[in-house]
CSV table of C-alpha atoms and ligand atoms in Angstrom, one decimal:
chain,number,residue,atom,x,y,z
A,223,MET,CA,-75.1,85.6,-2.9
A,224,THR,CA,-72.6,83.2,-2.8
A,225,GLN,CA,-70.7,81.9,-6.4
A,226,GLN,CA,-71.8,79.0,-8.5
A,227,CYS,CA,-68.9,76.6,-10.7
A,228,SER,CA,-69.2,73.8,-12.2
A,229,VAL,CA,-66.8,71.2,-11.8
A,230,VAL,CA,-66.8,68.1,-15.0
A,231,GLY,CA,-65.2,64.9,-13.9
A,232,ALA,CA,-65.3,63.2,-10.4
A,233,GLY,CA,-62.1,61.7,-10.7
A,234,TYR,CA,-58.6,62.6,-8.3
A,235,VAL,CA,-58.7,66.3,-9.4
A,236,GLY,CA,-62.1,66.6,-10.0
A,237,LEU,CA,-63.4,65.9,-6.2
A,238,SER,CA,-59.7,67.8,-5.1
A,239,THR,CA,-60.7,70.8,-7.2
A,240,ALA,CA,-64.5,70.2,-6.0
A,241,ALA,CA,-63.4,70.7,-2.3
A,242,MET,CA,-61.3,73.1,-3.1
A,243,LEU,CA,-63.9,75.5,-4.0
A,244,VAL,CA,-66.2,74.6,-1.7
A,245,GLU,CA,-64.0,75.3,1.0
A,246,PHE,CA,-63.5,78.9,-0.6
A,247,GLY,CA,-67.5,79.8,-0.7
A,248,PHE,CA,-68.5,78.1,-3.6
A,249,ASP,CA,-71.0,76.2,-4.3
A,250,VAL,CA,-70.3,73.6,-6.0
A,251,GLN,CA,-71.5,71.1,-9.3
A,252,LEU,CA,-70.2,68.2,-9.5
A,253,ILE,CA,-71.2,66.8,-13.2
A,254,GLU,CA,-69.6,63.2,-14.0
A,255,ILE,CA,-70.7,60.7,-17.0
A,256,ASP,CA,-70.5,57.2,-14.9
A,257,GLU,CA,-73.8,57.8,-13.2
A,258,GLU,CA,-72.6,54.6,-10.9
A,259,ARG,CA,-70.3,57.2,-9.8
A,260,VAL,CA,-72.8,60.0,-9.0
A,261,ASP,CA,-75.3,57.2,-7.6
A,262,LEU,CA,-72.6,56.7,-5.2
A,263,LEU,CA,-71.4,60.6,-4.6
A,264,ASN,CA,-74.9,61.4,-4.0
A,265,SER,CA,-75.1,58.7,-1.1
A,266,GLY,CA,-72.0,60.2,0.8
A,267,ARG,CA,-69.2,57.6,0.3
A,268,LEU,CA,-66.4,58.2,-2.3
A,269,PRO,CA,-65.0,56.3,-5.6
A,270,ILE,CA,-61.2,57.3,-3.9
A,271,ARG,CA,-59.3,57.4,-1.0
A,272,GLU,CA,-57.7,60.9,-0.7
A,273,PRO,CA,-57.2,61.9,2.8
A,274,GLY,CA,-59.1,65.0,3.4
A,275,LEU,CA,-61.8,64.1,0.5
A,276,ALA,CA,-64.3,62.6,2.4
A,277,ASP,CA,-64.0,65.0,5.6
A,278,ALA,CA,-64.4,68.4,2.9
A,279,PHE,CA,-67.1,66.9,0.9
A,280,ALA,CA,-69.2,65.4,4.1
A,281,ARG,CA,-69.2,69.4,4.7
A,282,GLY,CA,-70.0,70.6,1.3
A,283,ARG,CA,-73.1,67.9,1.8
A,284,ALA,CA,-74.0,68.8,5.0
A,285,GLN,CA,-73.6,73.0,4.3
A,286,ASP,CA,-75.6,72.2,0.7
A,287,ARG,CA,-73.0,73.6,-1.4
A,288,LEU,CA,-71.9,70.1,-3.6
A,289,ARG,CA,-74.4,68.2,-5.5
A,290,CYS,CA,-73.3,65.5,-8.3
A,291,VAL,CA,-74.9,65.3,-11.6
A,292,PRO,CA,-75.1,64.1,-15.2
A,293,PRO,CA,-74.7,65.6,-17.3
A,294,SER,CA,-78.0,65.4,-18.9
A,295,ARG,CA,-79.2,67.1,-15.5
A,296,ALA,CA,-76.1,69.1,-15.6
A,297,SER,CA,-77.4,72.5,-15.2
A,298,LEU,CA,-75.2,75.6,-18.0
A,299,GLU,CA,-76.5,78.5,-15.9
A,300,PRO,CA,-72.5,78.9,-14.0
A,301,THR,CA,-70.4,80.7,-15.9
A,302,LEU,CA,-67.5,78.9,-14.2
A,303,ALA,CA,-66.4,75.0,-14.8
A,304,PHE,CA,-63.0,73.6,-14.3
A,305,ALA,CA,-62.7,70.9,-17.1
A,306,CYS,CA,-60.7,68.1,-14.7
A,307,VAL,CA,-61.7,64.9,-17.4
A,308,GLY,CA,-59.0,62.7,-17.9
A,309,THR,CA,-56.6,63.2,-21.0
A,310,PRO,CA,-55.6,59.6,-21.7
A,311,MET,CA,-52.7,57.9,-24.0
A,312,TRP,CA,-53.8,57.2,-27.3
A,313,HIS,CA,-51.6,54.3,-28.8
A,314,THR,CA,-49.6,56.3,-30.2
A,315,GLY,CA,-48.5,58.4,-26.9
A,316,ASP,CA,-50.9,61.0,-27.9
A,317,ALA,CA,-53.0,62.7,-26.0
A,318,ASP,CA,-56.5,61.5,-26.4
A,319,LEU,CA,-58.1,65.2,-26.5
A,320,SER,CA,-62.1,63.6,-26.6
A,321,GLN,CA,-63.2,63.8,-23.0
A,322,LEU,CA,-62.0,67.9,-23.2
A,323,GLU,CA,-63.3,68.3,-26.2
A,324,SER,CA,-67.3,67.2,-25.3
A,325,VAL,CA,-66.9,68.9,-21.8
A,326,VAL,CA,-66.6,72.0,-24.4
A,327,ASP,CA,-68.8,71.1,-26.8
A,328,MET,CA,-71.6,71.0,-23.6
A,329,PHE,CA,-70.9,74.6,-22.1
A,330,HIS,CA,-70.6,75.9,-25.7
A,331,THR,CA,-74.2,74.6,-27.2
A,332,ASN,CA,-76.1,76.0,-24.4
A,333,THR,CA,-74.4,78.7,-23.4
A,334,SER,CA,-72.1,81.9,-24.4
A,335,ARG,CA,-69.2,83.1,-22.0
A,336,THR,CA,-68.8,80.7,-20.0
A,337,ILE,CA,-65.8,80.5,-18.9
A,338,MET,CA,-63.7,77.0,-19.3
A,339,VAL,CA,-60.8,76.7,-17.0
A,340,ILE,CA,-58.8,73.6,-17.9
A,341,LYS,CA,-57.1,71.8,-15.4
A,342,SER,CA,-57.0,68.7,-17.0
A,343,THR,CA,-53.5,68.3,-18.9
A,344,VAL,CA,-53.2,68.7,-22.0
A,345,PRO,CA,-50.1,69.5,-24.9
A,346,PRO,CA,-48.8,72.5,-25.7
A,347,SER,CA,-51.6,74.4,-27.7
A,348,THR,CA,-54.7,73.4,-26.9
A,349,ASN,CA,-56.0,76.1,-25.2
A,350,ARG,CA,-55.3,77.9,-28.6
A,351,MET,CA,-57.3,75.2,-30.4
A,352,LEU,CA,-59.7,75.3,-28.7
A,353,SER,CA,-59.9,79.9,-28.1
A,354,ASP,CA,-59.7,80.0,-32.1
A,355,ARG,CA,-62.6,76.2,-32.5
A,356,TYR,CA,-64.8,77.9,-30.3
A,357,PRO,CA,-65.2,81.3,-29.6
A,358,SER,CA,-68.4,82.0,-27.4
A,359,LEU,CA,-66.1,80.7,-24.7
A,360,ARG,CA,-63.6,82.1,-22.3
A,361,PHE,CA,-60.5,79.5,-22.1
A,362,VAL,CA,-57.4,79.6,-19.3
A,363,SER,CA,-55.0,76.5,-18.6
A,364,ASN,CA,-54.5,76.4,-14.2
A,365,PRO,CA,-53.5,72.8,-14.6
A,366,GLU,CA,-53.4,70.9,-11.3
A,367,PHE,CA,-50.2,69.8,-9.9
A,368,LEU,CA,-51.5,67.0,-7.1
A,369,ARG,CA,-49.9,63.9,-6.0
A,370,GLN,CA,-51.7,61.0,-5.1
A,371,GLY,CA,-52.5,60.2,-1.7
A,372,SER,CA,-51.9,64.1,-1.3
A,373,ALA,CA,-54.7,64.9,-3.5
A,374,VAL,CA,-56.1,67.6,-0.8
A,375,ARG,CA,-53.8,68.8,0.9
A,376,ASP,CA,-51.3,69.0,-2.9
A,377,THR,CA,-54.1,71.4,-4.1
A,378,LEU,CA,-55.1,73.3,-1.1
A,379,ASN,CA,-51.3,74.0,0.0
A,380,PRO,CA,-49.8,74.1,-3.8
A,381,ASP,CA,-46.2,75.7,-5.0
A,382,ARG,CA,-47.0,77.2,-6.7
A,383,VAL,CA,-50.8,77.9,-9.4
A,384,ILE,CA,-50.1,78.6,-13.2
A,385,LEU,CA,-53.1,80.4,-14.8
A,386,GLY,CA,-52.3,80.6,-18.7
A,387,SER,CA,-54.5,82.5,-21.2
A,388,ASN,CA,-54.6,85.6,-23.4
A,389,ASP,CA,-58.4,86.8,-22.0
A,390,ALA,CA,-57.6,88.8,-19.5
A,391,GLU,CA,-60.9,89.4,-18.7
A,392,ALA,CA,-60.7,86.5,-17.8
A,393,MET,CA,-57.8,85.6,-16.7
A,394,ALA,CA,-58.3,88.2,-13.3
A,395,THR,CA,-62.2,86.5,-12.6
A,396,VAL,CA,-60.2,82.9,-12.4
A,397,ARG,CA,-57.0,85.2,-10.7
A,398,LYS,CA,-60.0,85.8,-7.8
A,399,ILE,CA,-60.3,82.3,-7.1
A,400,TYR,CA,-57.3,82.2,-5.9
A,401,GLN,CA,-57.0,85.0,-3.9
A,402,PRO,CA,-57.2,83.1,-0.3
A,403,LEU,CA,-53.3,80.9,-1.9
A,404,ALA,CA,-52.1,83.8,-2.3
A,405,ASP,CA,-52.8,85.8,1.2
A,406,GLN,CA,-51.4,83.0,2.1
A,407,GLY,CA,-47.6,83.3,0.2
A,408,ILE,CA,-49.2,80.7,-2.5
A,409,PRO,CA,-47.2,82.0,-5.6
A,410,ILE,CA,-49.0,83.1,-8.6
A,411,ILE,CA,-48.0,82.7,-12.2
A,412,GLU,CA,-50.0,84.1,-14.7
A,413,THR,CA,-48.7,83.1,-18.7
A,414,SER,CA,-49.5,82.5,-21.9
A,415,PRO,CA,-51.6,79.3,-22.5
A,416,GLU,CA,-49.1,77.7,-23.9
A,417,SER,CA,-46.3,78.3,-21.4
A,418,ALA,CA,-48.9,77.3,-18.6
A,419,GLU,CA,-49.2,73.5,-20.4
A,420,LEU,CA,-45.3,73.6,-21.4
A,421,ILE,CA,-45.2,74.3,-17.8
A,422,LYS,CA,-47.7,71.2,-16.9
A,423,TYR,CA,-45.7,68.8,-18.9
A,424,SER,CA,-41.7,70.2,-17.9
A,425,ALA,CA,-42.3,69.5,-14.9
A,426,ASN,CA,-43.6,65.9,-15.0
A,427,ALA,CA,-41.2,65.6,-17.4
A,428,LEU,CA,-38.1,66.1,-15.0
A,429,LEU,CA,-39.3,64.7,-12.6
A,430,GLY,CA,-39.5,61.3,-14.8
A,431,ILE,CA,-36.3,62.0,-15.5
A,432,LYS,CA,-35.1,62.4,-12.1
A,433,VAL,CA,-36.1,58.8,-11.2
A,434,ALA,CA,-35.1,57.7,-14.7
A,435,PHE,CA,-31.4,58.6,-14.5
A,436,ILE,CA,-31.6,57.8,-10.8
A,437,ASN,CA,-32.7,53.8,-11.9
A,438,GLU,CA,-30.0,53.6,-14.0
A,439,VAL,CA,-26.9,54.9,-12.0
A,440,ALA,CA,-28.6,51.9,-9.7
A,441,ASP,CA,-27.9,49.3,-12.4
A,442,LEU,CA,-24.7,51.0,-12.4
A,443,CYS,CA,-24.2,50.7,-8.5
A,444,GLU,CA,-24.7,47.4,-9.1
A,445,ALA,CA,-22.7,46.4,-12.0
A,446,VAL,CA,-19.6,48.6,-9.7
A,447,GLY,CA,-21.1,47.5,-5.5
A,448,ALA,CA,-22.1,51.2,-5.3
A,449,ASP,CA,-25.5,52.0,-3.1
A,450,VAL,CA,-27.5,53.3,-5.1
A,451,ASP,CA,-29.1,55.0,-1.3
A,452,ASP,CA,-25.7,57.0,-0.3
A,453,VAL,CA,-24.9,58.4,-3.6
A,454,ALA,CA,-28.4,60.0,-3.8
A,455,ALA,CA,-27.8,61.0,-0.7
A,456,GLY,CA,-24.1,62.9,-1.7
A,457,ILE,CA,-26.3,64.4,-5.1
A,458,GLY,CA,-28.7,66.1,-3.1
A,459,LEU,CA,-27.5,68.0,-0.8
A,460,ASP,CA,-26.3,69.3,-3.5
A,461,PRO,CA,-29.7,72.5,-3.4
A,462,ARG,CA,-29.4,72.7,-7.1
A,463,ILE,CA,-30.3,68.9,-7.2
A,464,GLY,CA,-32.0,68.9,-5.1
A,465,ASN,CA,-32.3,65.3,-2.7
A,466,GLN,CA,-36.6,64.7,-3.7
A,467,PHE,CA,-37.3,62.2,-6.8
A,468,LEU,CA,-34.4,60.2,-6.3
A,469,LYS,CA,-35.2,57.2,-5.0
A,470,ALA,CA,-34.2,54.1,-7.0
A,471,GLY,CA,-36.7,51.7,-7.8
A,472,PRO,CA,-38.6,49.8,-10.1
A,473,GLY,CA,-39.4,52.7,-12.7
A,474,PHE,CA,-42.1,55.5,-12.7
A,475,GLY,CA,-45.8,54.3,-13.0
A,476,GLY,CA,-49.2,55.7,-11.8
A,477,SER,CA,-51.7,57.6,-14.2
A,478,CYS,CA,-49.2,61.1,-14.4
A,479,PHE,CA,-44.6,60.3,-16.2
A,480,PRO,CA,-45.3,57.6,-18.2
A,481,LYS,CA,-48.6,59.4,-20.4
A,482,ASP,CA,-47.7,62.6,-20.0
A,483,THR,CA,-43.9,62.4,-20.7
A,484,ALA,CA,-45.3,60.7,-24.0
A,485,ALA,CA,-47.3,62.9,-24.6
A,486,LEU,CA,-44.7,65.0,-24.9
A,487,VAL,CA,-41.8,63.5,-26.6
A,488,SER,CA,-45.5,62.8,-29.5
A,489,SER,CA,-45.6,66.6,-29.5
A,490,ALA,CA,-42.7,67.9,-29.2
A,491,LYS,CA,-41.7,65.5,-32.8
A,492,ARG,CA,-45.0,67.0,-34.5
A,493,LEU,CA,-44.0,70.4,-34.1
A,494,GLY,CA,-40.8,69.8,-34.9
A,495,SER,CA,-38.9,70.0,-31.9
A,496,PRO,CA,-38.5,66.6,-30.3
A,497,VAL,CA,-37.3,66.6,-26.5
A,498,THR,CA,-34.6,63.5,-26.9
A,499,ILE,CA,-33.5,63.5,-23.4
A,500,VAL,CA,-37.8,62.9,-21.7
A,501,ASP,CA,-37.7,60.6,-25.1
A,502,ALA,CA,-34.9,58.5,-23.5
A,503,ALA,CA,-36.2,58.8,-20.2
A,504,ALA,CA,-39.6,57.0,-21.3
A,505,ARG,CA,-37.7,54.2,-22.8
A,506,ALA,CA,-35.9,53.9,-20.2
A,507,ASN,CA,-38.2,53.3,-17.7
A,508,ILE,CA,-40.2,50.8,-20.0
A,509,ARG,CA,-37.6,48.7,-20.5
A,510,ARG,CA,-37.0,49.1,-16.5
A,511,ARG,CA,-40.2,47.5,-15.8
A,512,ALA,CA,-39.9,45.2,-18.4
A,513,SER,CA,-37.1,43.4,-16.9
A,514,LEU,CA,-38.8,43.4,-13.1
A,515,ALA,CA,-40.4,39.9,-13.3
A,516,HIS,CA,-36.8,38.5,-15.5
A,517,ARG,CA,-34.4,39.9,-12.6
A,518,VAL,CA,-36.3,37.8,-10.1
A,519,VAL,CA,-37.2,34.3,-11.9
A,520,ASN,CA,-33.6,34.4,-13.0
A,521,LEU,CA,-32.5,34.5,-8.9
A,522,VAL,CA,-34.4,31.9,-8.2
A,523,GLY,CA,-32.2,29.8,-10.0
A,524,ARG,CA,-35.0,27.8,-11.2
A,525,GLN,CA,-37.9,28.0,-14.7
A,526,TYR,CA,-40.6,30.2,-14.7
A,527,SER,CA,-43.4,27.3,-14.5
A,528,ASP,CA,-41.9,25.4,-11.3
A,529,ALA,CA,-41.3,28.5,-9.6
A,530,THR,CA,-43.7,30.6,-6.5
A,531,VAL,CA,-43.5,34.3,-6.0
A,532,GLY,CA,-45.2,36.1,-3.6
A,533,VAL,CA,-45.4,39.5,-4.4
A,534,LEU,CA,-45.7,42.3,-1.8
A,535,GLY,CA,-47.6,45.2,-3.1
A,536,LEU,CA,-50.0,46.3,-6.3
A,537,THR,CA,-50.6,50.2,-6.1
A,538,PHE,CA,-48.7,52.4,-7.7
A,539,LYS,CA,-47.0,53.9,-5.2
A,540,ALA,CA,-47.9,53.8,-1.1
A,541,GLY,CA,-50.8,56.1,0.2
A,542,THR,CA,-53.5,55.6,-3.0
A,543,ASP,CA,-55.4,52.5,-4.2
A,544,ASP,CA,-54.9,52.8,-7.2
A,545,LEU,CA,-53.2,50.3,-9.7
A,546,ARG,CA,-53.6,51.9,-13.1
A,547,GLU,CA,-49.5,52.1,-15.1
A,548,SER,CA,-48.4,50.0,-11.9
A,549,PRO,CA,-45.1,48.9,-12.2
A,550,ALA,CA,-46.2,46.3,-9.3
A,551,VAL,CA,-48.8,44.9,-11.4
A,552,ASP,CA,-46.5,44.5,-14.5
A,553,LEU,CA,-44.0,42.5,-12.5
A,554,THR,CA,-47.6,40.6,-11.5
A,555,ASN,CA,-48.8,39.8,-15.3
A,556,GLU,CA,-45.2,39.3,-16.1
A,557,LEU,CA,-44.7,36.6,-13.7
A,558,ALA,CA,-48.5,35.2,-14.2
A,559,ASP,CA,-47.8,35.3,-17.9
A,560,HIS,CA,-44.6,32.7,-17.8
A,561,GLY,CA,-46.6,29.7,-16.0
A,562,VAL,CA,-45.4,31.4,-12.1
A,563,THR,CA,-46.8,30.7,-9.4
A,564,VAL,CA,-48.2,33.8,-8.1
A,565,THR,CA,-49.8,35.7,-4.8
A,566,ALA,CA,-50.0,39.1,-3.9
A,567,PHE,CA,-50.5,41.1,-0.6
A,568,ASP,CA,-51.7,44.6,-1.3
A,569,PRO,CA,-52.9,46.8,1.7
A,570,ALA,CA,-54.9,49.0,-0.2
A,571,VAL,CA,-56.7,46.3,-2.6
A,572,GLU,CA,-59.2,44.0,-1.5
A,573,THR,CA,-60.5,41.9,-4.2
A,574,HIS,CA,-58.8,40.8,-7.1
A,575,PRO,CA,-58.6,43.9,-9.1
A,576,GLU,CA,-59.0,44.4,-12.9
A,577,GLY,CA,-56.3,44.8,-14.7
A,578,VAL,CA,-54.1,42.3,-12.6
A,579,ASP,CA,-53.8,38.9,-14.4
A,580,SER,CA,-56.8,36.1,-13.1
A,581,ARG,CA,-54.3,33.4,-12.7
A,582,VAL,CA,-52.9,35.9,-9.4
A,583,ARG,CA,-54.2,34.7,-6.1
A,584,VAL,CA,-55.2,37.8,-3.8
A,585,ALA,CA,-54.0,37.6,-0.4
A,586,PRO,CA,-55.1,38.5,3.3
A,587,ASP,CA,-52.3,39.0,4.6
A,588,GLU,CA,-48.0,38.9,4.5
A,589,LEU,CA,-47.6,35.8,5.3
A,590,SER,CA,-50.1,33.9,3.0
A,591,VAL,CA,-47.8,35.7,0.6
A,592,ALA,CA,-45.0,34.1,2.0
A,593,MET,CA,-46.6,30.9,1.8
A,594,GLY,CA,-44.7,28.8,-0.2
A,595,ALA,CA,-42.3,31.3,-2.1
A,596,ASP,CA,-39.1,31.0,-3.8
A,597,ALA,CA,-38.7,34.8,-3.8
A,598,VAL,CA,-40.8,37.3,-1.5
A,599,VAL,CA,-40.7,40.8,-4.1
A,600,VAL,CA,-41.3,44.0,-2.5
A,601,ALA,CA,-43.0,46.2,-5.1
A,602,THR,CA,-44.7,48.5,-3.3
A,603,GLU,CA,-43.3,51.0,-0.4
A,604,TRP,CA,-46.2,49.9,1.9
A,605,GLY,CA,-44.6,51.8,5.8
A,606,GLN,CA,-46.0,47.5,7.0
A,607,PHE,CA,-43.6,46.6,4.4
A,608,SER,CA,-40.3,48.4,6.1
A,609,ASP,CA,-41.4,46.1,9.6
A,610,LEU,CA,-42.6,43.3,8.7
A,611,ASP,CA,-41.6,39.6,11.0
A,612,TRP,CA,-38.7,38.7,8.9
A,613,THR,CA,-38.4,34.8,11.1
A,614,LYS,CA,-42.2,34.1,10.7
A,615,ILE,CA,-41.9,34.9,6.8
A,616,ALA,CA,-38.5,32.7,6.7
A,617,GLU,CA,-41.1,30.0,8.3
A,618,SER,CA,-43.1,29.8,6.0
A,619,MET,CA,-41.1,30.1,2.2
A,620,ARG,CA,-40.0,27.8,0.0
A,621,GLY,CA,-36.6,30.0,-0.9
A,622,ARG,CA,-34.6,32.0,0.7
A,623,ILE,CA,-34.9,34.9,-2.1
A,624,VAL,CA,-36.5,38.0,-1.0
A,625,VAL,CA,-36.0,40.9,-3.7
A,626,ASP,CA,-37.0,44.9,-2.3
A,627,TYR,CA,-37.7,46.4,-5.1
A,628,ARG,CA,-38.7,49.7,-3.1
A,629,ASN,CA,-35.4,49.6,-0.3
A,630,ILE,CA,-37.7,49.8,2.5
A,631,VAL,CA,-36.9,46.3,4.5
A,632,ASP,CA,-34.5,45.9,7.2
A,633,ARG,CA,-31.5,44.1,6.0
A,634,ASP,CA,-30.3,43.1,9.3
A,635,LYS,CA,-33.5,41.3,10.2
A,636,VAL,CA,-34.2,39.8,6.4
A,637,VAL,CA,-30.8,38.5,6.9
A,638,ALA,CA,-30.7,37.6,10.7
A,639,ALA,CA,-33.5,35.3,8.8
A,640,GLY,CA,-30.9,33.8,7.4
A,641,LEU,CA,-32.6,35.0,3.5
A,642,GLU,CA,-30.9,36.6,1.2
A,643,LEU,CA,-31.5,40.3,-0.2
A,644,HIS,CA,-31.7,41.7,-3.0
A,645,GLN,CA,-32.5,45.4,-3.7
A,646,VAL,CA,-32.4,48.3,-5.7
A,647,GLY,CA,-28.9,49.6,-6.5
A,648,LYS,CA,-26.9,48.4,-3.7
A,649,PRO,CA,-24.5,44.9,-2.8
A,650,PRO,CA,-26.8,41.5,-2.2
A,651,ALA,CA,-26.6,41.0,1.6
A,652,THR,CA,-26.4,37.1,2.2
A,653,PRO,CA,-26.5,35.6,5.8
A,654,SER,CA,-22.6,35.0,5.4
A,655,ASP,CA,-22.6,38.5,4.3
A,656,PRO,CA,-25.0,40.8,6.2
A,657,GLY,CA,-23.0,43.4,4.9
B,803,LIG,C1,-47.0,63.2,-10.5
B,803,LIG,C2,-46.5,64.7,-10.3
B,803,LIG,O1,-46.0,64.5,-8.8
B,803,LIG,C3,-48.1,65.1,-10.0
B,803,LIG,O2,-47.1,66.5,-9.9
B,803,LIG,C4,-48.8,65.5,-10.9
B,803,LIG,O3,-50.3,66.0,-10.7
B,803,LIG,C5,-49.2,63.5,-11.2
B,803,LIG,O4,-48.3,62.6,-11.1
B,803,LIG,P1,-48.8,60.4,-9.2
B,803,LIG,O5,-48.8,60.8,-10.3
B,803,LIG,O6,-49.7,61.0,-7.3
B,803,LIG,O7,-48.1,62.6,-9.1
B,803,LIG,O8,-47.0,60.0,-8.2
B,803,LIG,P2,-45.6,60.7,-7.9
B,803,LIG,O9,-45.8,60.9,-6.3
B,803,LIG,O10,-45.2,62.2,-8.1
B,803,LIG,O11,-45.2,59.4,-7.9
B,803,LIG,C6,-44.8,58.8,-9.8
B,803,LIG,C7,-43.8,58.1,-9.6
B,803,LIG,O12,-42.9,57.7,-9.4
B,803,LIG,C8,-44.4,56.5,-9.3
B,803,LIG,O13,-44.5,55.2,-9.7
B,803,LIG,C9,-43.8,57.1,-7.6
B,803,LIG,O14,-44.0,55.4,-7.2
B,803,LIG,C10,-41.8,57.0,-8.8
B,803,LIG,N1,-41.0,58.0,-8.6
B,803,LIG,C11,-41.1,58.8,-7.1
B,803,LIG,C12,-39.9,56.8,-7.8
B,803,LIG,O15,-39.9,55.6,-8.5
B,803,LIG,N2,-38.9,57.3,-6.8
B,803,LIG,C13,-38.7,58.7,-7.0
B,803,LIG,O16,-37.9,58.8,-5.4
B,803,LIG,C14,-40.5,59.5,-6.6
C-alpha cells in the first residue's frame, strides 16, 4: 500500500518536500492555510517559480498522489507530517514560531503518536520545547538547505541529510524515507535535535559571514585600488577556504540569511553564549544595504530630487521571483524615498510588486530603464544584464554613470560606449581610462 504523509505549508520548502515525497512513492496531502494558494495548486498552477517543480507536481497529480487542502479539510490520519511553515523574524530578531506551533496543535489535538518532521528553520531547543509540551507527538528535526532557484534539485540531491531526535524509533522511520538518497551515497547524519538545529543556523551564519567578509574586503580593495574578484579567486583556491560564497555585491538578502543570522544572534545571547562574529556580519550587511542608494546619488553628483536612476533587477538574486529582503528593493525604495525618479526592470517581475515604493515605475525592458537616466544600476545578477547593448543604453541615458553592484557587466563594452563604470571592489573605469 502506498504510504501516506502530510506536508504542511506550500512555500518553497513545502512544495519541494512534497515533490520529493511524491518522487519517493508517497501519497502526499499538502496542507496550506491560504485558500487562494490551495485553489491555485489544485488547478495545476504554482505560486512560485522553481525549475522542475511544475513537472513534479504534474506527475503527482496525474497519479492522484498529490492534493492540496486547507487545514479545515485536512485528514489527520497520516502518522507522518512534515512541518514546512515559515518562521519569520520578530522585530527583536527572534524567530516567530507561531505558525509552527499551530501546525503542532493541529496534529496534537486530533491524533496521537504522529511523527512531526520539523523542516522549518528553528532556534536551538525548539524540538526539546515542543517534545516537552506535546508528549503525544514525536519530533524529528530535519532542516532543509535548499536554495531558491534550485529548490527541487537541492532537495533531491542534497549535500547531506540531517536528522535530529531523542526518539530512536521516530528517527529510524524518517531515516527510512531518505533511503533513496542514502543509496546514492548522500551522507545522512543522525544526531541530537539541538545539534540538528544548530547545524542549520551555523551553516547559514557561516555562509553569511563569508559574504559579509568579502564585501568588506571589496571596500578595502576600493580603498587601495585592488580587484576583489582577483582577491576572491586567489583566496578561494585554498581548499580550506573554498571558492564559493565569495562573490562581493550589494549584501546578502532573501528569506533566509538575514532572518537566520538575526535569530542565531538573539538565541545565542539569551543562552548566555553570544555569537559576536555573526552579530558583526549581520550588522555589516545591514550597513552595506543601507548605503547602496547614497553611493549612486553621490556618483551622479546631483541632489536626490533632481536625479533620475534606472535600476536593473529587483529580486534578491537571479533565478527567482522572490523579492523578500532584496537589496535591490532596498536601493530602489531608498532612492524613491529621497525623491529620486526611479524606473526599474526585472525579468521575473511583471506588475508593480508589493513592497516596492509606489513612486517607482516598473518598466518592461532594460532600454526603458535607461531612458533619461543619470545612472543605470545593476542590482541583481540576471544573466541578460551581463550582455547588454551598452551603446544603445548610452544613447538613451542623460548621464554617464553605470553602477554594477554585481560585477557582471562587460567592462570594456561599457567604457567603449562612453560610460563611466563603478563596480564593487574594483577601480572605476572611465572612457579615457578603460583600465
Ligand atoms: C540560502 C542557503 O544557501 C540555503 O542553504 C538555505 O536553506 C536558505 O538560504 P537562498 O536564500 O536561496 O539560500 O540564497 P543563496 O543563493 O544562498 O544566497 C543568499 C544571499 O547571499 C543572496 O542575497 C545572494 O545574492 C548573496 N550572495 C551569495 C552573495 O552576495 N555572494 C555570494 O557569493 C553568494
